[in-house]
PDB file of C-alpha atoms and ligand atoms in Angstrom:
ATOM      1  CA  MET A  96      -0.057  -0.072   0.080  1.00 93.00           C
ATOM      2  CA  THR A  97       1.270   3.201  -0.806  1.00 96.00           C
ATOM      3  CA  ASN A  98       1.402   6.378   1.285  1.00 97.00           C
ATOM      4  CA  GLU A  99      -0.955   8.133  -0.818  1.00 97.00           C
ATOM      5  CA  GLU A 100      -3.398   5.084  -0.646  1.00 98.00           C
ATOM      6  CA  LEU A 101      -3.166   5.091   3.263  1.00 98.00           C
ATOM      7  CA  ILE A 102      -3.773   8.747   3.200  1.00 98.00           C
ATOM      8  CA  ALA A 103      -6.945   8.457   1.244  1.00 98.00           C
ATOM      9  CA  LYS A 104      -8.148   6.064   3.774  1.00 98.00           C
ATOM     10  CA  ALA A 105      -7.250   8.620   6.513  1.00 98.00           C
ATOM     11  CA  ARG A 106      -9.429  11.122   4.765  1.00 98.00           C
ATOM     12  CA  GLN A 107     -12.338   8.885   4.347  1.00 98.00           C
ATOM     13  CA  ALA A 108     -12.496   8.016   7.969  1.00 98.00           C
ATOM     14  CA  GLN A 109     -12.088  11.865   8.959  1.00 98.00           C
ATOM     15  CA  GLN A 110     -15.554  12.089   7.231  1.00 98.00           C
ATOM     16  CA  ASN A 111     -16.983   9.886  10.159  1.00 98.00           C
ATOM     17  CA  ALA A 112     -15.483  12.183  12.859  1.00 98.00           C
ATOM     18  CA  TYR A 113     -17.920  13.114  15.631  1.00 98.00           C
ATOM     19  CA  ALA A 114     -16.468  16.649  16.563  1.00 98.00           C
ATOM     20  CA  PRO A 115     -19.361  18.844  17.554  1.00 98.00           C
ATOM     21  CA  TYR A 116     -17.550  20.771  20.151  1.00 98.00           C
ATOM     22  CA  SER A 117     -13.952  21.395  18.712  1.00 97.00           C
ATOM     23  CA  GLY A 118     -14.971  21.174  15.098  1.00 97.00           C
ATOM     24  CA  PHE A 119     -11.448  19.588  14.550  1.00 97.00           C
ATOM     25  CA  LYS A 120     -11.955  16.457  12.623  1.00 98.00           C
ATOM     26  CA  VAL A 121      -9.277  13.953  12.296  1.00 98.00           C
ATOM     27  CA  GLY A 122      -8.879  10.893  10.505  1.00 98.00           C
ATOM     28  CA  ALA A 123      -6.416   7.939  10.988  1.00 98.00           C
ATOM     29  CA  ALA A 124      -5.616   4.855   8.832  1.00 98.00           C
ATOM     30  CA  LEU A 125      -3.479   2.097  10.517  1.00 98.00           C
ATOM     31  CA  LEU A 126      -1.572  -0.354   8.263  1.00 98.00           C
ATOM     32  CA  SER A 127      -1.131  -3.628   9.938  1.00 98.00           C
ATOM     33  CA  GLY A 128       2.104  -5.917   9.426  1.00 96.00           C
ATOM     34  CA  ASP A 129      -0.154  -8.245   7.300  1.00 96.00           C
ATOM     35  CA  GLY A 130      -1.536  -5.556   5.372  1.00 97.00           C
ATOM     36  CA  LYS A 131      -4.943  -4.954   6.698  1.00 98.00           C
ATOM     37  CA  VAL A 132      -6.237  -1.125   6.899  1.00 98.00           C
ATOM     38  CA  PHE A 133      -8.014  -0.290  10.424  1.00 98.00           C
ATOM     39  CA  THR A 134      -9.272   3.341  10.336  1.00 98.00           C
ATOM     40  CA  GLY A 135     -10.466   5.464  13.046  1.00 98.00           C
ATOM     41  CA  CYS A 136     -11.986   9.125  13.657  1.00 98.00           C
ATOM     42  CA  ASN A 137     -11.931  11.257  16.553  1.00 98.00           C
ATOM     43  CA  VAL A 138     -15.033  10.854  19.079  1.00 98.00           C
ATOM     44  CA  GLU A 139     -15.805  13.707  21.261  1.00 98.00           C
ATOM     45  CA  ASN A 140     -18.126  13.863  24.330  1.00 98.00           C
ATOM     46  CA  ALA A 141     -20.130  16.386  26.256  1.00 98.00           C
ATOM     47  CA  SER A 142     -17.823  15.475  29.101  1.00 98.00           C
ATOM     48  CA  TYR A 143     -14.609  16.643  27.090  1.00 97.00           C
ATOM     49  CA  GLY A 144     -12.442  14.256  28.791  1.00 96.00           C
ATOM     50  CA  LEU A 145     -14.063  11.169  27.365  1.00 98.00           C
ATOM     51  CA  SER A 146     -13.282  12.154  23.771  1.00 98.00           C
ATOM     52  CA  VAL A 147     -10.843   9.801  22.022  1.00 98.00           C
ATOM     53  CA  CYS A 148      -8.429  10.580  19.260  1.00 98.00           C
ATOM     54  CA  ALA A 149      -8.714   9.298  15.551  1.00 98.00           C
ATOM     55  CA  GLU A 150      -5.261   7.448  16.295  1.00 98.00           C
ATOM     56  CA  ARG A 151      -6.430   5.539  19.329  1.00 98.00           C
ATOM     57  CA  THR A 152      -9.598   4.420  17.714  1.00 98.00           C
ATOM     58  CA  ALA A 153      -7.898   2.969  15.040  1.00 98.00           C
ATOM     59  CA  ILE A 154      -5.475   1.056  17.465  1.00 98.00           C
ATOM     60  CA  PHE A 155      -8.159  -0.074  19.474  1.00 98.00           C
ATOM     61  CA  LYS A 156     -10.093  -1.385  16.608  1.00 98.00           C
ATOM     62  CA  ALA A 157      -7.337  -3.345  15.367  1.00 98.00           C
ATOM     63  CA  VAL A 158      -6.090  -4.860  18.741  1.00 98.00           C
ATOM     64  CA  SER A 159      -9.798  -5.662  19.562  1.00 98.00           C
ATOM     65  CA  GLU A 160      -9.686  -7.731  16.198  1.00 98.00           C
ATOM     66  CA  GLY A 161      -6.376  -9.578  17.174  1.00 98.00           C
ATOM     67  CA  ILE A 162      -3.864  -7.475  15.215  1.00 98.00           C
ATOM     68  CA  LYS A 163      -0.806  -6.088  17.243  1.00 97.00           C
ATOM     69  CA  GLU A 164       1.851  -5.536  14.705  1.00 98.00           C
ATOM     70  CA  PHE A 165       1.549  -2.498  12.533  1.00 98.00           C
ATOM     71  CA  ALA A 166       3.693  -0.944   9.861  1.00 98.00           C
ATOM     72  CA  ALA A 167       2.345   2.654   9.256  1.00 98.00           C
ATOM     73  CA  MET A 168      -0.232   5.278  10.142  1.00 98.00           C
ATOM     74  CA  ALA A 169      -1.374   8.001   8.003  1.00 98.00           C
ATOM     75  CA  ILE A 170      -3.242  10.999   9.808  1.00 98.00           C
ATOM     76  CA  ALA A 171      -5.520  13.405   8.394  1.00 98.00           C
ATOM     77  CA  GLY A 172      -7.199  16.535   9.707  1.00 96.00           C
ATOM     78  CA  SER A 173      -9.076  19.617   9.582  1.00 93.00           C
ATOM     79  CA  GLY A 174      -7.597  23.040   9.872  1.00 87.00           C
ATOM     80  CA  GLU A 175      -4.430  24.443   8.388  1.00 92.00           C
ATOM     81  CA  GLY A 176      -0.791  22.733   8.825  1.00 95.00           C
ATOM     82  CA  PHE A 177       0.548  19.425   9.474  1.00 97.00           C
ATOM     83  CA  ILE A 178      -1.553  17.767  11.846  1.00 92.00           C
ATOM     84  CA  TYR A 179       0.747  15.529  14.693  1.00 96.00           C
ATOM     85  CA  PRO A 180      -0.664  12.945  17.030  1.00 97.00           C
ATOM     86  CA  CYS A 181      -0.860  13.794  20.513  1.00 97.00           C
ATOM     87  CA  GLY A 182       1.498  12.581  23.153  1.00 96.00           C
ATOM     88  CA  ALA A 183      -1.103  10.009  24.392  1.00 97.00           C
ATOM     89  CA  CYS A 184      -1.699   8.545  21.015  1.00 98.00           C
ATOM     90  CA  LEU A 185       2.172   8.215  20.347  1.00 98.00           C
ATOM     91  CA  GLN A 186       2.473   6.260  23.748  1.00 97.00           C
ATOM     92  CA  VAL A 187      -0.348   3.792  22.861  1.00 97.00           C
ATOM     93  CA  LEU A 188       1.158   3.402  19.563  1.00 97.00           C
ATOM     94  CA  ALA A 189       4.620   2.531  21.184  1.00 96.00           C
ATOM     95  CA  GLU A 190       2.965   0.045  23.103  1.00 96.00           C
ATOM     96  CA  PHE A 191       2.507  -2.089  19.948  1.00 96.00           C
ATOM     97  CA  ALA A 192       4.773  -0.539  17.190  1.00 96.00           C
ATOM     98  CA  PRO A 193       7.862   1.457  18.634  1.00 93.00           C
ATOM     99  CA  GLU A 194       9.392   1.433  14.844  1.00 93.00           C
ATOM    100  CA  ILE A 195       5.903   2.595  13.123  1.00 97.00           C
ATOM    101  CA  LYS A 196       6.058   4.854  10.312  1.00 98.00           C
ATOM    102  CA  LEU A 197       4.087   7.957  10.878  1.00 98.00           C
ATOM    103  CA  ILE A 198       2.549   9.925   7.911  1.00 98.00           C
ATOM    104  CA  ILE A 199       1.534  13.314   8.703  1.00 98.00           C
ATOM    105  CA  THR A 200      -0.556  15.375   6.113  1.00 98.00           C
ATOM    106  CA  ASP A 201      -1.752  18.943   6.103  1.00 96.00           C
ATOM    107  CA  GLU A 202      -4.988  20.085   4.501  1.00 92.00           C
ATOM    108  CA  LYS A 203      -3.336  19.999   0.776  1.00 93.00           C
ATOM    109  CA  ASN A 204      -2.503  16.419   1.248  1.00 89.00           C
ATOM    110  CA  ARG A 205       1.221  17.153   1.484  1.00 96.00           C
ATOM    111  CA  SER A 206       2.767  14.606   3.734  1.00 97.00           C
ATOM    112  CA  LYS A 207       5.974  14.238   6.155  1.00 97.00           C
ATOM    113  CA  GLU A 208       7.024  10.736   7.267  1.00 98.00           C
ATOM    114  CA  TYR A 209       8.485  10.358  10.646  1.00 98.00           C
ATOM    115  CA  ASN A 210       9.562   7.227  12.726  1.00 96.00           C
ATOM    116  CA  LEU A 211       7.651   7.057  16.093  1.00 96.00           C
ATOM    117  CA  GLN A 212      10.869   7.039  18.125  1.00 94.00           C
ATOM    118  CA  GLU A 213      11.632  10.692  16.342  1.00 95.00           C
ATOM    119  CA  MET A 214       8.363  11.774  17.631  1.00 95.00           C
ATOM    120  CA  LEU A 215       8.566  10.218  21.104  1.00 96.00           C
ATOM    121  CA  PRO A 216      12.146   9.716  21.828  1.00 94.00           C
ATOM    122  CA  ARG A 217      11.617   8.958  25.371  1.00 92.00           C
ATOM    123  CA  LEU A 218       8.545   6.765  25.974  1.00 91.00           C
ATOM    124  CA  PHE A 219       7.379   5.488  28.935  1.00 91.00           C
ATOM    125  CA  VAL A 220       8.232   1.685  29.539  1.00 88.00           C
ATOM    126  CA  LEU A 221       7.214  -0.152  32.561  1.00 90.00           C
ATOM    127  CA  ARG A 222      10.180  -1.765  34.091  1.00 88.00           C
TER     128      ARG A 222
HETATM  129 ZN1   ZN B 318      -4.473  11.811  20.358  1.00 53.16          ZN
END
């Protein structure tokens, strides 16, 4: 799967975002090690703290279906500029895929690629 195809799936998932409070709609597409794609969108709640990001929605969907190896994630959001994952989502990604490729996009579908360790160099590890 190309980066562009994964970005297209993230954009598609963004359409399902439930963001009546922030208006900030995000979609994520997670590519598993065996080539499946799990998408997610942000889901907000009137009790703001209960809201969940698109990235974690996609991860939890995959893990709940028994998939725990991931190769890449594309993230697409509304607004201007590149949309980066929050720290909570990076930590959750690191649990399963510390080497995952992250494809970050802007409103014009320009993209940048990062390794997760570049974005979260000192992640929490339970010892
Ligand atoms: Zn997040």
